[in-house]
Coordinates of C-alpha atoms in Angstrom, one line a residue:
Chain A
X83 CA 5.8 -1.5 27.0
X84 CA 3.1 -4.0 28.1
X85 CA 0.5 -4.4 25.7
X86 CA -1.6 -6.2 28.2
X87 CA -2.1 -3.0 30.0
X88 CA -2.7 -0.8 27.4
X89 CA -5.1 1.9 27.8
X90 CA -7.1 4.5 25.4
X91 CA -7.0 7.6 28.0
X92 CA -10.5 9.1 27.7
X93 CA -10.4 8.4 23.5
X94 CA -14.4 7.3 22.7
X95 CA -15.3 6.7 19.0
X96 CA -18.0 9.3 18.5
X97 CA -20.8 7.0 17.7
X98 CA -23.1 4.5 19.5
X99 CA -21.6 0.9 18.9
X100 CA -24.9 -0.4 16.6
X101 CA -23.9 2.5 14.5
X102 CA -20.5 1.3 14.5
X103 CA -21.4 -2.5 13.3
X104 CA -23.9 -1.0 10.7
X105 CA -21.2 1.1 9.2
X106 CA -18.3 -2.2 9.5
X107 CA -20.8 -4.1 7.8
X108 CA -22.7 -2.7 5.5
X109 CA -21.9 1.4 4.9
X110 CA -18.3 0.9 4.7
X111 CA -17.6 -2.3 2.4
X112 CA -20.6 0.0 0.0
X113 CA -18.3 2.8 -0.2
X114 CA -15.2 0.6 -0.7
X115 CA -16.8 -1.3 -3.4
X116 CA -15.3 -1.4 -7.0
X117 CA -18.8 -3.2 -8.5
X118 CA -21.2 0.1 -7.3
X119 CA -18.8 2.7 -9.3
X120 CA -21.4 5.5 -8.0
X121 CA -19.9 8.7 -6.6
X122 CA -23.0 10.3 -5.5
X123 CA -24.7 7.2 -4.2
X124 CA -21.6 6.5 -1.9
X125 CA -21.6 10.4 -0.7
X126 CA -25.3 10.0 0.5
X127 CA -24.0 6.9 2.4
X128 CA -21.3 8.6 4.2
X129 CA -23.1 11.1 5.0
X130 CA -26.3 9.0 6.0
X131 CA -23.4 7.7 8.5
X132 CA -22.9 11.3 10.0
X133 CA -20.4 12.9 6.9
X134 CA -20.4 16.4 5.8
X135 CA -19.4 17.0 2.4
X136 CA -20.6 19.3 0.3
X137 CA -21.3 19.0 -3.4
X138 CA -19.4 18.2 -6.6
X139 CA -17.3 15.5 -4.7
X140 CA -16.0 12.2 -6.2
X141 CA -15.3 9.2 -4.6
X142 CA -13.3 6.7 -6.4
X143 CA -13.6 2.5 -6.1
X144 CA -11.6 1.5 -3.1
X145 CA -11.8 4.5 -0.6
X146 CA -12.3 3.3 3.2
X147 CA -13.2 5.8 5.9
X148 CA -13.0 4.3 9.5
X149 CA -15.8 6.8 11.1
X150 CA -17.8 8.5 8.5
X151 CA -19.0 10.7 11.7
X152 CA -15.7 12.3 11.8
X153 CA -15.2 13.1 8.5
X154 CA -15.9 16.5 6.8
X155 CA -15.5 17.3 3.2
X156 CA -16.3 20.6 1.0
X157 CA -17.0 21.2 -2.2
X158 CA -15.3 20.0 -5.4
X159 CA -13.1 17.6 -3.4
X160 CA -11.8 14.1 -4.9
X161 CA -10.9 11.1 -3.2
X162 CA -8.5 8.5 -5.3
X163 CA -9.4 5.0 -5.8
X164 CA -8.2 2.7 -2.3
X165 CA -7.8 6.4 -0.6
X166 CA -7.8 5.5 3.1
X167 CA -9.0 7.6 5.7
X168 CA -8.4 6.5 9.1
X169 CA -10.0 8.9 11.0
X170 CA -10.1 7.6 14.7
X171 CA -9.8 11.8 15.7
X172 CA -11.6 14.6 12.8
X173 CA -10.2 14.3 9.4
X174 CA -11.3 18.1 7.7
X175 CA -10.7 18.1 3.7
X176 CA -11.2 21.6 2.5
X177 CA -12.7 22.7 -0.8
X178 CA -11.1 21.4 -4.0
X179 CA -8.4 19.4 -2.9
X180 CA -7.4 16.4 -4.6
X181 CA -6.5 13.0 -2.4
X182 CA -4.8 10.9 -5.2
X183 CA -4.9 7.0 -5.3
X184 CA -3.6 5.3 -2.4
X185 CA -3.3 8.0 0.0
X186 CA -3.4 7.2 3.5
X187 CA -4.4 9.7 6.4
X188 CA -3.5 8.7 10.0
X189 CA -4.9 10.2 13.0
X190 CA -3.7 7.6 15.4
X191 CA -0.5 7.4 18.1
X192 CA 0.6 6.0 21.0
X193 CA 2.9 7.5 23.8
X194 CA 5.4 5.4 23.6
X195 CA 7.3 7.0 26.5
X196 CA 4.0 5.4 28.1
X197 CA 4.7 1.7 29.7
X198 CA 0.9 1.0 28.9
X199 CA 1.4 2.7 25.3
X200 CA -1.7 4.8 25.9
X201 CA -3.4 5.6 22.6
X202 CA -3.2 9.4 21.3
X203 CA -5.2 10.8 18.6
X204 CA -5.2 13.9 16.3
X205 CA -6.9 15.6 13.9
X206 CA -5.9 16.4 10.0
X207 CA -6.7 19.5 8.3
X208 CA -6.2 19.4 4.5
X209 CA -6.8 23.2 3.4
X210 CA -8.3 24.7 0.1
X211 CA -6.4 24.1 -3.3
X212 CA -3.9 21.5 -2.1
X213 CA -2.9 18.0 -3.6
X214 CA -2.2 14.5 -1.7
X215 CA -0.7 12.8 -4.7
X216 CA -0.5 8.9 -4.8
X217 CA 0.4 6.9 -2.0
X218 CA 1.3 9.9 0.0
X219 CA 1.1 9.5 3.8
X220 CA -0.2 12.0 6.2
X221 CA 0.6 11.7 10.0
X222 CA -1.8 12.2 13.0
X223 CA -2.1 16.3 13.8
X224 CA -0.6 17.3 10.3
X225 CA -2.0 20.7 8.8
X226 CA -1.7 20.7 5.1
X227 CA -1.6 24.4 4.0
X228 CA -3.4 25.8 1.4
X229 CA -2.8 24.7 -2.0
X230 CA 0.2 22.9 -0.9
X231 CA 1.1 19.4 -2.4
X232 CA 2.4 16.3 -0.9
X233 CA 3.8 14.4 -4.4
X234 CA 4.2 10.7 -5.2
X235 CA 4.8 8.7 -2.1
X236 CA 5.6 11.5 0.0
X237 CA 5.8 10.7 3.9
X238 CA 4.6 13.7 6.4
X239 CA 4.3 13.6 10.1
X240 CA 4.5 17.3 10.1
X241 CA 2.2 20.6 8.8
X242 CA 3.1 21.8 5.1
X243 CA 3.0 25.3 4.2
X244 CA 0.9 26.5 2.3
X245 CA 1.8 27.1 -1.6
X246 CA 4.8 24.8 -1.6
X247 CA 5.5 21.2 -3.1
X248 CA 6.7 18.6 -0.7
X249 CA 8.4 15.3 -1.7
X250 CA 10.2 12.6 -0.3
X251 CA 10.5 10.9 3.2
X252 CA 10.4 12.4 5.6
X253 CA 8.9 15.0 2.8
X254 CA 11.3 18.2 2.4
X255 CA 9.9 21.3 0.6
X256 CA 11.6 21.4 -2.6
X257 CA 9.8 24.3 -4.1
X258 CA 7.2 26.9 -4.7
X259 CA 3.9 26.2 -6.3
X260 CA 2.5 29.4 -8.7
X261 CA -1.1 29.5 -9.4
Chain B
X16 CA -6.8 25.5 -8.2
X17 CA -10.7 25.2 -8.9
X18 CA -11.7 20.9 -9.8
X19 CA -14.5 21.9 -10.8
X20 CA -13.0 24.0 -13.9
X21 CA -10.6 20.4 -14.2
X22 CA -9.5 19.6 -17.7
X23 CA -8.0 17.1 -19.0
X24 CA -6.2 18.5 -21.7
X25 CA -6.6 16.6 -24.9
X26 CA -6.4 13.4 -23.3
X27 CA -8.2 10.3 -24.5
X28 CA -8.6 7.0 -22.9
X29 CA -7.6 5.2 -26.1
X30 CA -10.4 2.9 -26.1
X31 CA -14.2 2.9 -26.6
X32 CA -16.8 3.0 -23.6
X33 CA -17.8 -0.4 -24.1
X34 CA -14.3 -1.6 -23.6
X35 CA -13.3 0.4 -20.7
X36 CA -16.4 -0.9 -18.8
X37 CA -16.3 -4.6 -19.9
X38 CA -12.3 -4.1 -18.5
X39 CA -13.6 -2.5 -15.3
X40 CA -16.2 -4.9 -14.9
X41 CA -15.1 -8.2 -16.1
X42 CA -11.6 -8.3 -17.1
X43 CA -10.1 -6.4 -14.5
X44 CA -11.8 -8.5 -11.6
X45 CA -10.5 -11.6 -13.5
X46 CA -7.1 -10.7 -13.3
X47 CA -6.7 -9.5 -10.2
X48 CA -8.5 -12.4 -8.6
X49 CA -6.7 -14.4 -6.0
X50 CA -9.1 -17.5 -6.5
X51 CA -7.8 -18.1 -10.2
X52 CA -4.4 -18.0 -9.8
X53 CA -3.6 -18.6 -13.6
X54 CA -0.9 -16.4 -15.0
X55 CA -1.5 -18.4 -18.3
X56 CA -5.1 -17.2 -18.5
X57 CA -4.7 -13.6 -17.0
X58 CA -2.2 -13.2 -19.6
X59 CA -4.9 -13.8 -22.6
X60 CA -7.4 -11.4 -20.8
X61 CA -5.1 -9.0 -21.0
X62 CA -4.2 -9.4 -24.6
X63 CA -7.5 -9.9 -25.6
X64 CA -7.8 -6.8 -24.3
X65 CA -5.1 -5.2 -26.4
X66 CA -2.0 -5.8 -24.3
X67 CA 1.5 -6.9 -26.1
X68 CA 2.6 -9.4 -23.9
X69 CA 5.6 -11.9 -24.7
X70 CA 6.4 -15.5 -23.7
X71 CA 6.8 -17.0 -20.5
X72 CA 5.2 -14.2 -18.7
X73 CA 3.9 -14.9 -14.7
X74 CA 1.3 -12.9 -13.5
X75 CA 1.1 -13.2 -9.6
X76 CA -2.5 -12.7 -7.6
X77 CA -3.9 -9.2 -7.6
X78 CA -2.2 -7.5 -10.6
X79 CA -4.6 -4.4 -11.3
X80 CA -3.9 -3.3 -14.6
X81 CA -5.9 0.7 -15.7
X82 CA -6.1 0.2 -19.3
X83 CA -4.4 -2.9 -20.8
X84 CA -4.7 -1.4 -24.3
X85 CA -1.5 0.8 -23.4
X86 CA 0.2 -2.0 -21.8
X87 CA 4.0 -4.1 -23.4
X88 CA 5.2 -6.9 -21.5
X89 CA 8.3 -8.5 -22.9
X90 CA 9.4 -11.9 -22.7
X91 CA 10.0 -14.0 -19.0
X92 CA 8.5 -10.8 -17.0
X93 CA 7.5 -11.5 -13.6
X94 CA 4.6 -8.9 -11.9
X95 CA 4.0 -9.6 -8.1
X96 CA 1.2 -10.2 -6.4
X97 CA -0.7 -6.8 -5.9
X98 CA 1.4 -4.6 -8.5
X99 CA -0.7 -1.8 -9.6
X100 CA 0.2 -0.8 -13.1
X101 CA -1.7 2.9 -13.6
X102 CA -1.3 3.5 -17.2
X103 CA -3.2 6.4 -18.1
X104 CA -0.6 6.5 -20.5
X105 CA 1.7 3.6 -22.1
X106 CA 3.9 1.3 -19.9
X107 CA 6.4 -1.1 -21.7
X108 CA 8.1 -3.3 -19.5
X109 CA 11.0 -4.9 -21.6
X110 CA 12.1 -8.8 -21.4
X111 CA 13.7 -10.6 -18.3
X112 CA 11.8 -7.6 -16.0
X113 CA 10.6 -8.1 -12.5
X114 CA 7.9 -5.9 -10.8
X115 CA 7.9 -7.3 -7.3
X116 CA 4.5 -7.3 -4.9
X117 CA 3.1 -4.0 -4.2
X118 CA 5.0 -2.4 -6.8
X119 CA 3.0 0.8 -7.9
X120 CA 3.6 2.2 -11.9
X121 CA 2.0 5.6 -11.7
X122 CA 1.6 7.4 -15.2
X123 CA -0.6 10.6 -14.5
X124 CA 0.2 13.7 -13.0
X125 CA -1.4 16.9 -13.2
X126 CA -0.1 20.5 -14.0
X127 CA -0.1 22.1 -10.3
X128 CA 0.7 25.4 -11.8
X129 CA -2.4 25.7 -13.9
X130 CA -5.9 26.9 -12.2
X131 CA -7.5 23.7 -13.6
X132 CA -4.9 21.1 -12.5
X133 CA -4.7 20.2 -15.7
X134 CA -4.3 16.3 -16.4
X135 CA -0.7 15.6 -17.3
X136 CA 0.0 11.8 -18.1
X137 CA 3.3 10.7 -19.4
X138 CA 4.6 6.9 -20.3
X139 CA 7.0 4.8 -18.4
X140 CA 9.5 2.7 -19.8
X141 CA 11.3 -0.3 -18.1
X142 CA 14.2 -1.6 -20.0
X143 CA 15.8 -5.0 -19.8
X144 CA 16.8 -6.9 -16.8
X145 CA 15.4 -4.2 -14.5
X146 CA 14.0 -5.4 -11.1
X147 CA 11.9 -2.8 -9.4
X148 CA 11.3 -4.3 -5.8
X149 CA 8.3 -4.8 -3.1
X150 CA 6.5 -1.9 -2.6
X151 CA 8.3 0.8 -4.9
X152 CA 6.5 3.4 -7.0
X153 CA 8.0 4.8 -9.9
X154 CA 6.2 8.2 -11.4
X155 CA 5.0 9.3 -14.8
X156 CA 8.0 9.9 -17.6
X157 CA 10.3 7.7 -16.0
X158 CA 12.7 5.5 -17.7
X159 CA 14.4 2.8 -15.8
X160 CA 17.8 1.6 -17.3
X161 CA 18.8 -1.7 -18.4
X162 CA 19.2 -4.1 -15.4
X163 CA 18.8 -1.0 -12.9
X164 CA 17.4 -2.0 -9.3
X165 CA 14.8 0.1 -6.9
X166 CA 14.9 -1.5 -3.6
X167 CA 12.7 -2.1 -1.4
X168 CA 9.9 0.6 -1.0
X169 CA 11.7 3.4 -3.0
X170 CA 10.3 6.0 -4.4
X171 CA 11.2 7.3 -7.9
X172 CA 10.2 10.5 -10.4
X173 CA 13.1 10.9 -12.1
X174 CA 14.8 7.8 -14.6
X175 CA 17.6 5.3 -13.5
X176 CA 20.8 4.9 -14.8
X177 CA 21.6 1.2 -16.3
X178 CA 23.0 -1.2 -14.2
X179 CA 22.6 1.0 -11.0
X180 CA 21.2 0.3 -7.3
X181 CA 18.5 2.6 -6.2
X182 CA 17.2 2.9 -2.9
X183 CA 15.2 5.6 -0.7
X184 CA 12.7 8.2 -1.1
X185 CA 13.3 10.1 -3.0
X186 CA 15.6 7.2 -4.6
X187 CA 19.1 7.7 -4.5
X188 CA 22.1 5.5 -6.5
X189 CA 24.0 3.7 -3.8
X190 CA 25.9 1.2 -5.7
X191 CA 26.4 -0.5 -9.0
X192 CA 25.1 -3.8 -10.2
X193 CA 27.7 -6.3 -11.3
X194 CA 26.3 -9.3 -13.5
Chain C
X85 CA 19.5 -11.2 -15.3
X86 CA 17.4 -13.5 -17.6
X87 CA 14.5 -14.7 -15.8
X88 CA 14.0 -18.0 -18.0
X89 CA 17.1 -19.4 -16.1
X90 CA 15.9 -18.4 -12.6
X91 CA 16.6 -20.5 -9.2
X92 CA 15.6 -20.6 -6.0
X93 CA 18.8 -22.3 -4.9
X94 CA 18.4 -24.9 -2.0
X95 CA 15.2 -23.2 -1.0
X96 CA 11.9 -25.1 0.0
X97 CA 8.5 -24.0 1.1
X98 CA 8.2 -26.1 4.4
X99 CA 5.2 -27.6 3.8
X100 CA 3.3 -30.1 1.8
X101 CA 1.8 -28.9 -1.3
X102 CA -1.5 -29.6 -0.3
X103 CA -1.2 -27.7 2.6
X104 CA -0.2 -24.4 0.6
X105 CA -3.1 -25.0 -1.4
X106 CA -5.2 -25.1 1.6
X107 CA -3.6 -22.4 3.0
X108 CA -4.1 -20.3 0.0
X109 CA -7.9 -21.2 -0.7
X110 CA -9.5 -21.3 2.5
X111 CA -7.3 -20.4 5.3
X112 CA -6.0 -17.3 4.3
X113 CA -9.2 -15.9 2.8
X114 CA -10.6 -16.2 6.2
X115 CA -7.8 -14.7 8.1
X116 CA -7.9 -11.6 5.7
X117 CA -11.7 -11.6 5.8
X118 CA -13.3 -8.5 7.1
X119 CA -16.9 -10.2 7.6
X120 CA -15.3 -12.4 10.3
X121 CA -13.8 -9.9 12.5
X122 CA -12.6 -12.4 15.4
X123 CA -9.1 -12.6 16.4
X124 CA -9.4 -15.8 18.6
X125 CA -10.7 -17.8 15.3
X126 CA -8.0 -16.6 13.0
X127 CA -5.3 -17.2 15.8
X128 CA -6.8 -20.6 15.7
X129 CA -6.8 -20.7 12.4
X130 CA -2.8 -19.6 12.0
X131 CA -2.0 -22.5 14.5
X132 CA -3.7 -25.0 12.9
X133 CA -1.4 -24.3 9.7
X134 CA 1.4 -24.4 11.9
X135 CA 2.0 -21.2 13.1
X136 CA 2.9 -20.6 17.0
X137 CA 1.1 -18.1 18.6
X138 CA 0.9 -16.8 22.2
X139 CA -2.2 -15.5 24.4
X140 CA -3.6 -12.3 24.2
X141 CA -2.9 -11.6 20.3
X142 CA -5.2 -9.1 18.4
X143 CA -5.1 -10.0 14.7
X144 CA -7.4 -6.6 12.9
X145 CA -8.8 -7.6 9.6
X146 CA -7.1 -7.9 6.2
X147 CA -4.3 -9.8 7.7
X148 CA -2.3 -11.7 5.1
X149 CA 0.7 -13.9 5.9
X150 CA 2.7 -16.1 3.0
X151 CA 3.4 -19.5 5.3
X152 CA 1.7 -19.7 8.7
X153 CA 4.5 -22.3 9.7
X154 CA 7.5 -19.8 9.4
X155 CA 5.7 -17.7 11.7
X156 CA 6.2 -17.4 15.8
X157 CA 4.2 -14.6 17.7
X158 CA 4.3 -14.1 21.3
X159 CA 2.1 -12.8 24.2
X160 CA -0.1 -9.9 23.5
X161 CA 0.9 -8.8 20.2
X162 CA -1.2 -6.8 17.8
X163 CA -1.2 -7.4 14.1
X164 CA -3.2 -4.2 12.5
X165 CA -5.6 -4.3 9.8
X166 CA -3.9 -5.3 6.2
X167 CA -0.9 -6.0 7.7
X168 CA 1.3 -8.5 5.3
X169 CA 3.5 -10.8 6.5
X170 CA 5.3 -12.6 3.8
X171 CA 7.7 -14.7 5.5
X172 CA 9.0 -17.0 2.7
X173 CA 11.4 -17.1 5.7
X174 CA 10.8 -17.9 9.6
X175 CA 9.4 -14.4 10.8
X176 CA 9.8 -13.8 14.8
X177 CA 7.8 -11.5 16.7
X178 CA 8.4 -11.3 20.2
X179 CA 5.8 -10.3 23.5
X180 CA 4.2 -6.8 23.6
X181 CA 4.9 -6.1 20.2
X182 CA 2.7 -3.9 17.5
X183 CA 2.6 -4.0 14.2
X184 CA 0.3 -1.3 12.6
X185 CA -1.9 -1.2 9.9
X186 CA -0.4 -1.8 6.6
X187 CA 2.8 -3.2 7.8
X188 CA 5.0 -5.1 5.3
X189 CA 7.5 -7.5 6.4
X190 CA 9.2 -8.8 3.2
X191 CA 11.7 -11.8 3.9
X192 CA 12.7 -12.6 0.0
X193 CA 15.2 -11.1 -1.9
X194 CA 17.4 -11.8 -5.1
X195 CA 21.0 -12.0 -5.5
X196 CA 20.9 -9.1 -7.8
X197 CA 24.6 -10.0 -9.5
X198 CA 23.4 -13.2 -10.2
X199 CA 23.0 -14.1 -13.6
X200 CA 19.7 -16.4 -12.4
X201 CA 18.6 -13.8 -10.2
X202 CA 18.7 -16.4 -7.3
X203 CA 16.3 -16.2 -4.4
X204 CA 17.7 -15.4 -1.0
X205 CA 15.8 -15.2 2.2
X206 CA 16.5 -14.1 5.3
X207 CA 14.2 -14.3 8.3
X208 CA 12.9 -10.8 10.1
X209 CA 13.1 -11.0 14.0
X210 CA 11.0 -8.2 16.1
X211 CA 12.2 -8.1 19.5
X212 CA 9.8 -7.9 22.7
X213 CA 7.6 -4.2 22.9
X214 CA 9.0 -2.7 19.3
X215 CA 6.1 -0.8 17.4
X216 CA 6.1 -0.9 13.7
X217 CA 4.4 2.0 12.7
X218 CA 1.3 2.2 10.1
X219 CA 2.5 1.5 6.5
X220 CA 6.1 0.8 7.8
X221 CA 8.2 -1.8 5.4
X222 CA 11.1 -4.0 7.1
X223 CA 13.4 -5.9 4.5
X224 CA 14.8 -9.7 4.9
X225 CA 17.6 -10.3 7.5
X226 CA 16.3 -7.4 10.1
X227 CA 16.5 -7.7 13.4
X228 CA 14.2 -5.1 15.0
X229 CA 16.0 -4.7 18.5
X230 CA 13.8 -4.3 21.9
X231 CA 11.5 -1.5 22.5
X232 CA 12.3 0.2 18.9
X233 CA 10.0 2.0 17.1
X234 CA 9.5 2.3 13.2
X235 CA 7.4 5.2 12.6
X236 CA 5.0 6.1 10.1
X237 CA 6.1 4.7 6.9
X238 CA 9.5 4.3 7.7
X239 CA 11.4 1.8 4.8
X240 CA 14.1 -0.5 6.3
X241 CA 16.6 -2.8 5.1
X242 CA 18.8 -2.7 7.7
X243 CA 18.3 -3.8 11.8
X244 CA 17.4 -1.3 14.1
X245 CA 19.2 -0.9 17.2
X246 CA 17.1 -1.2 20.7
X247 CA 15.3 1.9 22.6
X248 CA 15.6 3.8 19.2
X249 CA 13.0 6.1 17.5
X250 CA 13.7 5.4 13.9
X251 CA 12.0 7.3 10.8
X252 CA 12.3 7.9 6.9
X253 CA 13.2 5.9 3.9
X254 CA 15.8 5.0 4.6
X255 CA 15.2 5.2 8.4
X256 CA 17.3 6.4 10.2
X257 CA 17.6 7.0 14.1
X258 CA 16.1 10.2 15.6
X259 CA 16.2 9.8 19.1
X260 CA 16.0 7.7 22.0
X261 CA 13.1 6.2 23.7
X262 CA 12.0 6.5 27.2
X263 CA 10.1 4.0 29.0

């Protein structure tokens, strides 16, 4: 591949440049801040930049969001310390989901068979009642089924079935969840 | 699960609220600081907040400790850059242990079969002479046996046998150590 | 092992102490900075400290380099957000390589069978056109063959064949690349 010929295809960031700059230099540092650990203010800030966020959402310090205008979060969701939502594409987090500390959600990919290394993005959808445990990693295009669990440090590039516990890298189903 | 019904069971943080705040806003940023790379001062600070730490301990910059009053460290221990000791529960690190850069020790869990997602915590015990290599991750309740090794990026949620080298996610025993 | 008897063998950091200090306190924070996201300035700074860097190189915010005087980067290379080049030993990155966000390159090891836990370092060589995807980890002594890919969160301590896609921890070859 030749990175000087890189193309993003028809990708667009989805917000005017001034909004991206304002988010990068002001909004994101405030949401990430440790000195201002007030979840409700951070939710307001994310909403002001276009995120749709429900009620009862708790954001811990260090949360990094690439593009708030591509983030939908339901009710009673927790987003843990240093979680990184790298949402070039839409990330949807339904009600009662827990993203634990250090989780990384990756929506960007590249066409590795394309000589221009073309950008490919794909949304992530995390369904109701699921738990992404600490330091776990989710790749582009993944749907995490209802009430699924990805355990500590698990890595998945493929979708997870509902009510199932996954562990490892690549993550494998290890047992069923009972609620 | 329903996160608005979340319960911590009979969990308590183990220190008065003012001490938690002082640690969060003053102590922890100083211990994590890069501009003050003086290990001995950081050890004193951790001790002032209740950690039991032996002699000859070296702390690199970026070390994050959740609750110093739940940390016991022996003699001649190294704690590497950006190591994160997330000790809701007691973390015990015996003599001559090396935690390398970016290691994550996780003591918190949730009962995923409980509709309230109840908090479960469990101590971590790292025995003498063991090495947790860079970016490795250790889960709640794990005992790392004497002189065991968890290699680069290894992830374990189960205890490790003494004198044994482990690698992968989930970590598997790959060979014996000879000292 | 006994860490109070630790030895670095014949290892040397490769630059005078004043240069190490200047890099640690001034150079590295500037290169890592988010408030100064100007790749070309950061390239100049790395070069001023001894790195050899080609043209068309893009550095994202948060990039951490241990010793710039042990870094060789070709043309049209991308180094992603929060990538960490922990180059106690030489790291060589050839033309058209993409290191994505959060990648960790580790050149340090220890002789775990040696009672003094002696330091061992080994170079990393990433050949032309290869892609180390987000949060992947590469260990000491690894050569990444021409146009190889290590996918999201992959971990390898062994060299990767050219034109091959690897995934998992430990990383396994999963398919061939076609360009």
